[in-house]
XYZ file of C-alpha atoms in Angstrom:
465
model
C 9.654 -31.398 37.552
C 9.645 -27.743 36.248
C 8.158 -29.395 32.938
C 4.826 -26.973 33.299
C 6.920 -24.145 32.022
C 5.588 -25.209 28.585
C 1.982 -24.672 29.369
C 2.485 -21.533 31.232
C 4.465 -20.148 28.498
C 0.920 -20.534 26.273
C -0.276 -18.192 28.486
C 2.392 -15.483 27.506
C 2.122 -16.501 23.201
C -1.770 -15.881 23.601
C -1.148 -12.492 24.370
C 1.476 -11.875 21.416
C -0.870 -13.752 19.011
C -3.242 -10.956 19.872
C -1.170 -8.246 18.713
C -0.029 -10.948 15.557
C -3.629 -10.860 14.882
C -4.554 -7.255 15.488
C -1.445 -6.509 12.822
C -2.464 -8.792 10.283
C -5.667 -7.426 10.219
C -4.227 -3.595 10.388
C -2.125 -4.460 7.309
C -5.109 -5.907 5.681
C -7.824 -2.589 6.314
C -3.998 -0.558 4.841
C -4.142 -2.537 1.734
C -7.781 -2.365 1.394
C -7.801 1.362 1.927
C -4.908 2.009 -0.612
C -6.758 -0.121 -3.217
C -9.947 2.285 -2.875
C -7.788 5.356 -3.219
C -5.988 3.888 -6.273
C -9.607 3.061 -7.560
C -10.783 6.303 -7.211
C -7.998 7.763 -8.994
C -7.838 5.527 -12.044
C -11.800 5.922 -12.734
C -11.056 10.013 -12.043
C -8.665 9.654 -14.662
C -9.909 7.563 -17.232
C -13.447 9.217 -16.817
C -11.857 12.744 -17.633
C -9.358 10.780 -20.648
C -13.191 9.118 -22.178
C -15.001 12.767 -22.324
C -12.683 14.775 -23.741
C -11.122 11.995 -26.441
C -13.133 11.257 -29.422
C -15.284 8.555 -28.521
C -18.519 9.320 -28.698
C -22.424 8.017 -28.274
C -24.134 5.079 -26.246
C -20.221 3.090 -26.568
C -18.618 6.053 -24.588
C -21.331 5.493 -21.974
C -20.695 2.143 -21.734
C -16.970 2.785 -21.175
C -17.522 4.790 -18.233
C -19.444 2.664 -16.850
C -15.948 1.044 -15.959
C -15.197 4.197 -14.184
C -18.918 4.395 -12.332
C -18.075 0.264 -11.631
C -14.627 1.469 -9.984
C -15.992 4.115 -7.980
C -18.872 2.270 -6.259
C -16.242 -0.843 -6.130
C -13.768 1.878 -3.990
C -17.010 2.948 -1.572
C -17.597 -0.758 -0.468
C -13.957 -1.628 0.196
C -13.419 1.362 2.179
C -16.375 -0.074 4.449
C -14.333 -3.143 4.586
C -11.189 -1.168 5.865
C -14.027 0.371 7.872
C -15.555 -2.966 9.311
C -11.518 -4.504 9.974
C -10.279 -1.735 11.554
C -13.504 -0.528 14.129
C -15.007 -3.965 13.917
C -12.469 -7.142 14.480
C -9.758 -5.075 15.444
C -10.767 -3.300 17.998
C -13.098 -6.660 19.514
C -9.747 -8.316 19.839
C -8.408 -5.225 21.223
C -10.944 -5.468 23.816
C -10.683 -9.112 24.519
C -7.174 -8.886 25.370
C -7.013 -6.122 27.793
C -10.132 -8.406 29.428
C -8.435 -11.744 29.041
C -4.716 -10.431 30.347
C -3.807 -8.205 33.272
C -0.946 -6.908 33.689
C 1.384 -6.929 37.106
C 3.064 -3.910 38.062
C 6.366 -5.744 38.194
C 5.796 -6.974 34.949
C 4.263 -10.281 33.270
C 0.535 -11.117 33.433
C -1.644 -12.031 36.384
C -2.540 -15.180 35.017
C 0.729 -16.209 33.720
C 1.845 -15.737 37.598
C -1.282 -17.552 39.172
C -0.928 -20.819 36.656
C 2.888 -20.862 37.896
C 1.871 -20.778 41.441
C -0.462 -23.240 40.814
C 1.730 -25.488 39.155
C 4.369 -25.157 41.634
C 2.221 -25.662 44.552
C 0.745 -29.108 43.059
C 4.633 -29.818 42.884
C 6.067 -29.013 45.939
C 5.068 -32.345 47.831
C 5.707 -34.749 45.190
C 8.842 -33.093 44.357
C 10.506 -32.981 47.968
C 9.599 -36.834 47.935
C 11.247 -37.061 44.790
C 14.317 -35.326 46.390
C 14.084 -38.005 49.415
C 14.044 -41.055 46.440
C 17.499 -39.552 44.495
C 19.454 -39.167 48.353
C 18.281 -42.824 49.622
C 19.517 -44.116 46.077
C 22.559 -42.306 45.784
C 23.251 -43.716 49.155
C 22.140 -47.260 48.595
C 24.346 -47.340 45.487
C 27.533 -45.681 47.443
C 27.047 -48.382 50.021
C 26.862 -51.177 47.073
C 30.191 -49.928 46.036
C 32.311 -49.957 49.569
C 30.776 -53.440 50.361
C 32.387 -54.434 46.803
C 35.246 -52.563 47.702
C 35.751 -54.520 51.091
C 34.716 -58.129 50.009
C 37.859 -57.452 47.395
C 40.419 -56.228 50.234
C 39.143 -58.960 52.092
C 40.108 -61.970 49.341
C 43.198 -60.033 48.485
C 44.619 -60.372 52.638
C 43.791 -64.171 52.481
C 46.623 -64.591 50.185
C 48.922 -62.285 51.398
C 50.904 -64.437 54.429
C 52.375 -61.067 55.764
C 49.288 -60.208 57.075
C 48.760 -60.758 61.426
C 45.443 -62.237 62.579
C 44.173 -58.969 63.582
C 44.413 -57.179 60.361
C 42.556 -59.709 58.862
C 39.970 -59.482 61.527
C 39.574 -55.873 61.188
C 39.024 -56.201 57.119
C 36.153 -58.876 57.850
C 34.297 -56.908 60.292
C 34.836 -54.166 57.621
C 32.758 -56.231 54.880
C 30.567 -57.129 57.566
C 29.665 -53.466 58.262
C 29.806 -52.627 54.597
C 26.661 -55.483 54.094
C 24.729 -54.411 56.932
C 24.719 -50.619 55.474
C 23.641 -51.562 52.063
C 20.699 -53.592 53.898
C 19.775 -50.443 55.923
C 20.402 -47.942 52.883
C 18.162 -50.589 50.611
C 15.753 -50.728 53.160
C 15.372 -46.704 53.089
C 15.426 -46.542 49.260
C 12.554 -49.022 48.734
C 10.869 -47.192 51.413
C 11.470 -43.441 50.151
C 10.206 -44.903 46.591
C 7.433 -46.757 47.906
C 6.093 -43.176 49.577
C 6.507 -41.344 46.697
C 4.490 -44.475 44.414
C 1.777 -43.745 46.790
C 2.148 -39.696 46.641
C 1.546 -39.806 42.862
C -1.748 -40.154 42.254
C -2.507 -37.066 44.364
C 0.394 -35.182 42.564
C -1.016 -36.060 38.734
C -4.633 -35.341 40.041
C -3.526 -31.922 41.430
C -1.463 -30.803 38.628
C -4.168 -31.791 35.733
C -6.207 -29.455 38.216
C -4.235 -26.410 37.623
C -3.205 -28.002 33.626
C -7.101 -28.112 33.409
C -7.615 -24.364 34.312
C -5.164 -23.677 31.678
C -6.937 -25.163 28.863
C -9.689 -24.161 29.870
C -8.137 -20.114 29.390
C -6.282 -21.142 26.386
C -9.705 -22.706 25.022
C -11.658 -19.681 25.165
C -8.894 -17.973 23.230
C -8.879 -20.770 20.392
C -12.628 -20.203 20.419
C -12.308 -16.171 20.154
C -9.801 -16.217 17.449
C -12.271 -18.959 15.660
C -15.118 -16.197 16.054
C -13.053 -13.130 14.895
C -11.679 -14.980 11.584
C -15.141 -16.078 10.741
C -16.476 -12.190 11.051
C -13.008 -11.178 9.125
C -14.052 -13.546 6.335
C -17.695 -12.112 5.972
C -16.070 -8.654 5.851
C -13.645 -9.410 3.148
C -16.589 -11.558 0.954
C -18.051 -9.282 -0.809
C -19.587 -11.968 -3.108
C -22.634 -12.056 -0.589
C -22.765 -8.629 -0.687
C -26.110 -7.253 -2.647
C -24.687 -4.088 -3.939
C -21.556 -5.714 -5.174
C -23.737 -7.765 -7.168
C -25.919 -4.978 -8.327
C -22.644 -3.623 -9.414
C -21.583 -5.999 -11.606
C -25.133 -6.288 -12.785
C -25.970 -2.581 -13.902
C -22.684 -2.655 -15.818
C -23.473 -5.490 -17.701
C -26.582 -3.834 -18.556
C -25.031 -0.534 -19.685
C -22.421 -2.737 -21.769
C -25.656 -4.634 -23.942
C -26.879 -0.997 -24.508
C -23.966 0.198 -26.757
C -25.728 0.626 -30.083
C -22.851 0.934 -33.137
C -25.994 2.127 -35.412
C -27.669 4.346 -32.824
C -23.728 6.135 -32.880
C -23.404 6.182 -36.407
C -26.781 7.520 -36.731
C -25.943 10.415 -34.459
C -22.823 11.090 -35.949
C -24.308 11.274 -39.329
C -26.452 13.655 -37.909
C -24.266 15.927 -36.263
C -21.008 15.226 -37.878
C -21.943 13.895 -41.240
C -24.463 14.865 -43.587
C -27.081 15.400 -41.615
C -26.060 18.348 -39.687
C -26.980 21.719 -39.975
C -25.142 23.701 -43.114
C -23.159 26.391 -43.814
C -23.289 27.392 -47.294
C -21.056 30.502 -48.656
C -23.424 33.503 -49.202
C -22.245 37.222 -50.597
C -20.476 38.955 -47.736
C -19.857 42.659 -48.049
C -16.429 44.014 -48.196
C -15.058 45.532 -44.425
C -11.404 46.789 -43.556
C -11.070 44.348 -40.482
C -11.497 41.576 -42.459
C -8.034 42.966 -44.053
C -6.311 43.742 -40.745
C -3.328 41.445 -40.238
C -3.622 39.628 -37.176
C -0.937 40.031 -34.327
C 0.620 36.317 -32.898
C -1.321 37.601 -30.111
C -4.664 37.766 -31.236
C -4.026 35.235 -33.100
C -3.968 33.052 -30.057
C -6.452 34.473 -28.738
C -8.386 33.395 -31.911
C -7.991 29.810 -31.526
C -9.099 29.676 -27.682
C -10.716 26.492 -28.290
C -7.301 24.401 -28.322
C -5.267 24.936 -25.743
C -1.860 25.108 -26.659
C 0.396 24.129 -23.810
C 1.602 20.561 -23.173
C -0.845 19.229 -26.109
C 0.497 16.499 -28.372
C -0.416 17.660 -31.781
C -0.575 14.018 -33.077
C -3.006 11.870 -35.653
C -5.685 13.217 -38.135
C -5.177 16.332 -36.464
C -1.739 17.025 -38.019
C -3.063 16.282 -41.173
C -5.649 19.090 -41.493
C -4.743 22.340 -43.129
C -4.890 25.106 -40.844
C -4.460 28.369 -40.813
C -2.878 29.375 -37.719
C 0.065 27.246 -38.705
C 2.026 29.293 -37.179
C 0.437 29.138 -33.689
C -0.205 25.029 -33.667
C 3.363 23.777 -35.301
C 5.269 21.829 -33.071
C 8.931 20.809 -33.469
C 9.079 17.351 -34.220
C 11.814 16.542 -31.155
C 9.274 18.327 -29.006
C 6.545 15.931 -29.978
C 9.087 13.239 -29.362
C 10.256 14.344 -25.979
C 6.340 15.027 -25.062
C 5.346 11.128 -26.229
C 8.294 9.565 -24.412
C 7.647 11.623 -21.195
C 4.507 9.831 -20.670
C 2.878 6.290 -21.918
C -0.916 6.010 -20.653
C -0.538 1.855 -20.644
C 2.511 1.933 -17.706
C 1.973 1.495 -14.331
C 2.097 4.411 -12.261
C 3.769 4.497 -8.491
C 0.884 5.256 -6.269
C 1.605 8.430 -4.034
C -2.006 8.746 -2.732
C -2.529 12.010 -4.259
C -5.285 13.457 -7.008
C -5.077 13.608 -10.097
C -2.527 16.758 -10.509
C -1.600 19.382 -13.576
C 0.878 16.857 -14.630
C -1.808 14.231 -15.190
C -3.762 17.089 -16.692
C -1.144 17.044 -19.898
C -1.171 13.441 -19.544
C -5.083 13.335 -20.518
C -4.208 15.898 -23.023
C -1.595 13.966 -24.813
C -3.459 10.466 -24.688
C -6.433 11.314 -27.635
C -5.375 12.602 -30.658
C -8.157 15.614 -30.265
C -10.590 16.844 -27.992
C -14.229 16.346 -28.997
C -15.226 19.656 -28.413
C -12.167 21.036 -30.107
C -13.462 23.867 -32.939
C -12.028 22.931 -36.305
C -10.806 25.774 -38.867
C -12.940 26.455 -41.868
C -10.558 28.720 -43.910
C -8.582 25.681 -46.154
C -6.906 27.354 -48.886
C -4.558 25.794 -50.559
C -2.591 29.042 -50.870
C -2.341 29.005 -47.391
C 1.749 29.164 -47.624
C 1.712 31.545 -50.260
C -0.166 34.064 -48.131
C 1.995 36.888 -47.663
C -0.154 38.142 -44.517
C -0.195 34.848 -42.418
C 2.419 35.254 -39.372
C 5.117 31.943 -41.031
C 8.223 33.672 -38.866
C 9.051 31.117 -36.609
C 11.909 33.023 -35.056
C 9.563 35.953 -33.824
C 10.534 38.600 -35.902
C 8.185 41.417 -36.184
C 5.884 41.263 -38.778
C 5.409 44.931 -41.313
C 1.639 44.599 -41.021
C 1.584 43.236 -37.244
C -0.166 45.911 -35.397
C 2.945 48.009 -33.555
C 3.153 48.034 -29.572
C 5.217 50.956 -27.410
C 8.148 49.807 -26.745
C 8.402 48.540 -22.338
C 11.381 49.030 -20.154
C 13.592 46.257 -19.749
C 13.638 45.155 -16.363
C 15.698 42.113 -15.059
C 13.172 39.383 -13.958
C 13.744 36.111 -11.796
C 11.906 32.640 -12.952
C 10.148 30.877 -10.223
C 9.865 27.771 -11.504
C 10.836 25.726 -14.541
C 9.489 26.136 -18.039
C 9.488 24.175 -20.789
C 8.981 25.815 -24.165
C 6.138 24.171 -26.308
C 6.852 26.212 -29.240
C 9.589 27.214 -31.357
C 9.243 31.016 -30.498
C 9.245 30.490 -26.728
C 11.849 30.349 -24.047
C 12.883 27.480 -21.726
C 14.561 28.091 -18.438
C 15.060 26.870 -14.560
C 13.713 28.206 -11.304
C 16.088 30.423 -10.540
C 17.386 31.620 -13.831
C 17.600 35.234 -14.513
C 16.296 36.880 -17.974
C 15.302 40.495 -19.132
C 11.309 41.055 -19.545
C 11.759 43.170 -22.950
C 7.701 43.125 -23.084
C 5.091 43.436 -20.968
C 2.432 40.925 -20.281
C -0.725 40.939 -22.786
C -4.240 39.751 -22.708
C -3.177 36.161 -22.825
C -0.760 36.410 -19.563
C 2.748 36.551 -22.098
C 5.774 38.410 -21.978
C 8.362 38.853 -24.229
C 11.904 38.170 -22.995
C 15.397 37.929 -23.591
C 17.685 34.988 -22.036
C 21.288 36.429 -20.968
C 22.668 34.144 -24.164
C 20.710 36.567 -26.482
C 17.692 34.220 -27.072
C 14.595 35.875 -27.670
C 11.067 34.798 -27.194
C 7.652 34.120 -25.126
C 6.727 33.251 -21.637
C 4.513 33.076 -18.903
C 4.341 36.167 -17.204
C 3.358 34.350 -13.867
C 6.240 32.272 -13.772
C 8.613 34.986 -12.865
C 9.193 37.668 -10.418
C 10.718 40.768 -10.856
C 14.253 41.131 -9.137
C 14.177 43.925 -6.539
């Protein structure tokens, strides 16, 4: 009795395997979706890295074909987030508000009518059931005081103290006490037999209701079955055409890296074969003799951009004549390499690619392939009494002059880190004199409160009112 509990309670962990299954699959379309974003952002990133690093020809095509691969790899498992989330989950979303109705006092409708059910194919069998355990409990307590006066009984026989009516009076007491367990026998066998005979009907009705229940709990089984099977042909994207045709085209754009068809177009626009420049007479001219300013000297050399770039490689190695304006301090080239290593794994915070991944494609190739090279390599080049060599900023005697600004006490808005020797370094925050006003380039010239002297960005301060 009371032993259906079990089979209603199925009724109730149907419903919560729902939601188990709805999650599972909402954690799965998460992951998915993450993994496309992360996608996206390494072939962003890589793609930018491969064009501007020196790799060149039909084997830099090839490589981003990694980063095309990546991209049309992140469009088909966003349709699989797509097809969990507005697909599977929200059939089985459906299904259950269908399947299970709430009460307003709580619970489901069907848990309550499978109870009722239960109960009701019970109730007969169950008060005859009730009838057996009183007629034996009362059989068994009239076993006990027939024992009980059968031993008084044999106990007075011996005892001579005893009067003739005292012993009469304990034998008509065991013959009461064997007439009762007769009549309480009698009523047991008979309660029993009854409910022998009620059983049938009770097992038939309560498979009835325990039928009903399967039956509900089958078309769940069936349903989940379904949904799993149309989860799995979401998530296989080996039967998927395009996913193929992926896998395919980049195989093809792999076989068509040609080492000779590269070397033949660098020779021809790197090597030899390009286009020459051979010294000719030039006439004499007084600009040509101007000293150039630090300024225009940076201006000059607009091709490389200055900031955040690891001057590393082959590149160090070439004479050039804006020493001055490319040098790096070896401890900054240290801190710069350390600060960043393109082969570690990277926490994923679902953004772009930002300005500090910028530097990071800057510092990864030792030069830029559309980087403009010097052509002035003297040897003399340290000897030359007109190239700017003062790394501490002091003014130069044939440096073009500029009128003297007003100092005026400036505020930085956010932090800056100098990249060369003759710039400053401060906080957001900090406070410093502007001793210079901006030039062409966006630079002032400015003087920390411990004396320090140098270059900044004339954006990344305010003035203080």
């Amino acid at each position: 009795v009371g032993n259906y509990k079990r089979t209603v309670k199925r009724i109730d962990d149907g419903h919560r395997l729902c939601n188990d299954l709805m999650n599972c699959i909402h954690e799965r379309a998460r992951i998915e979706k993450v993994y496309a974003q992360q996608l996206t952002e390494w072939a962003k990133r890589w793609k930018q890295l491969v064009e501007k690093g020196p790799q060149y020809g039909t084997v830099e095509r090839a490589w981003c074909a990694f980063m095309s691969e990546a991209e049309k790899v992140s469009e088909l498992h966003l349709e699989v987030k797509g097809s969990l989330m507005n697909e599977d989950f929200e059939k089985i979303k459906n299904w259950q508000k269908e399947a299970f109705h709430k009460q307003m006092m709580g619970g489901f409708k069907e848990t309550k009518e499978a109870e009722d059910g239960f109960r009701k194919a019970q109730k007969p069998w169950a008060k005859k059931l009730k009838e057996v355990e009183a007629a034996k409990k009362a059989y068994h307590a009239a076993c006990k005081e027939e024992k009980l006066a059968i031993s008084r009984e044999t106990n007075s026989k011996a005892d001579p103290a005893l009067n003739p009516e005292q012993l009469k009076k304990l034998q008509d007491k065991v013959e009461r006490s064997k007439q009762d367990v007769l009549k309480t026998k009698e009523k047991y066998e008979k309660s029993l037999k009854e409910l022998d005979n009620a059983t049938p009907q009770y097992m038939e009705n309560m498979e009835q209701v325990f039928e009903q229940c399967q039956q509900f709990e089958e078309k769940r089984l069936r349903f989940f079955r379904e949904v799993l099977l149309e989860v799995q042909k979401h998530l296989d994207l080996s039967n998927v055409a395009s996913y193929k045709n992926i896998y395919r085209e980049l195989e093809q754009n792999i076989k068509t890296a040609d080492a000779v068809e590269d070397l033949r177009w660098f020779r021809a626009n790197q090597g030899p074969g390009m286009s020459m420049n051979w010294p000719q007479f030039e006439e004499w001219s007084a600009d040509l003799n101007r000293t150039l300013s630090r300024r225009e000297k940076k201006k000059a050399s607009d091709g490389v951009t200055l900031t955040g770039i690891n001057q590393t490689g082959d590149q160090v190695s070439q004479p050039n004549k804006h020493s001055s304006s490319l040098s790096v301090q070896s401890n900054t080239v240290q801190s710069v390499q350390s600060s960043y290593n393109p082969f570690e794994d990277e926490e994923d915070t679902g953004s772009t690619v930002s300005e500090k991944e910028d530097n990071k494609i800057k510092n990864v190739s030792s030069y830029e392939k559309n980087q403009s090279y010097p052509t002035d390599w003297s040897d003399e080049e340290s000897n030359n009494p007109f190239s700017s060599t003062d790394a501490n900023g002091d003014t130069n005697p044939f440096d073009e002059d500029t009128p003297p600004a007003m100092e005026v006490r400036v505020r930085a808005l956010y932090d800056y880190e100098g990249q060369e020797q003759d710039e400053l370094s401060f906080k957001a925050g900090d406070e410093l004199t502007k001793i210079e006003n901006e030039d062409e380039q966006g630079w002032c010239k400015g003087r920390l409160d411990n004396g320090q002297v140098g270059l900044y960005p004339a954006n990344y301060v305010e003035p203080i009112q």
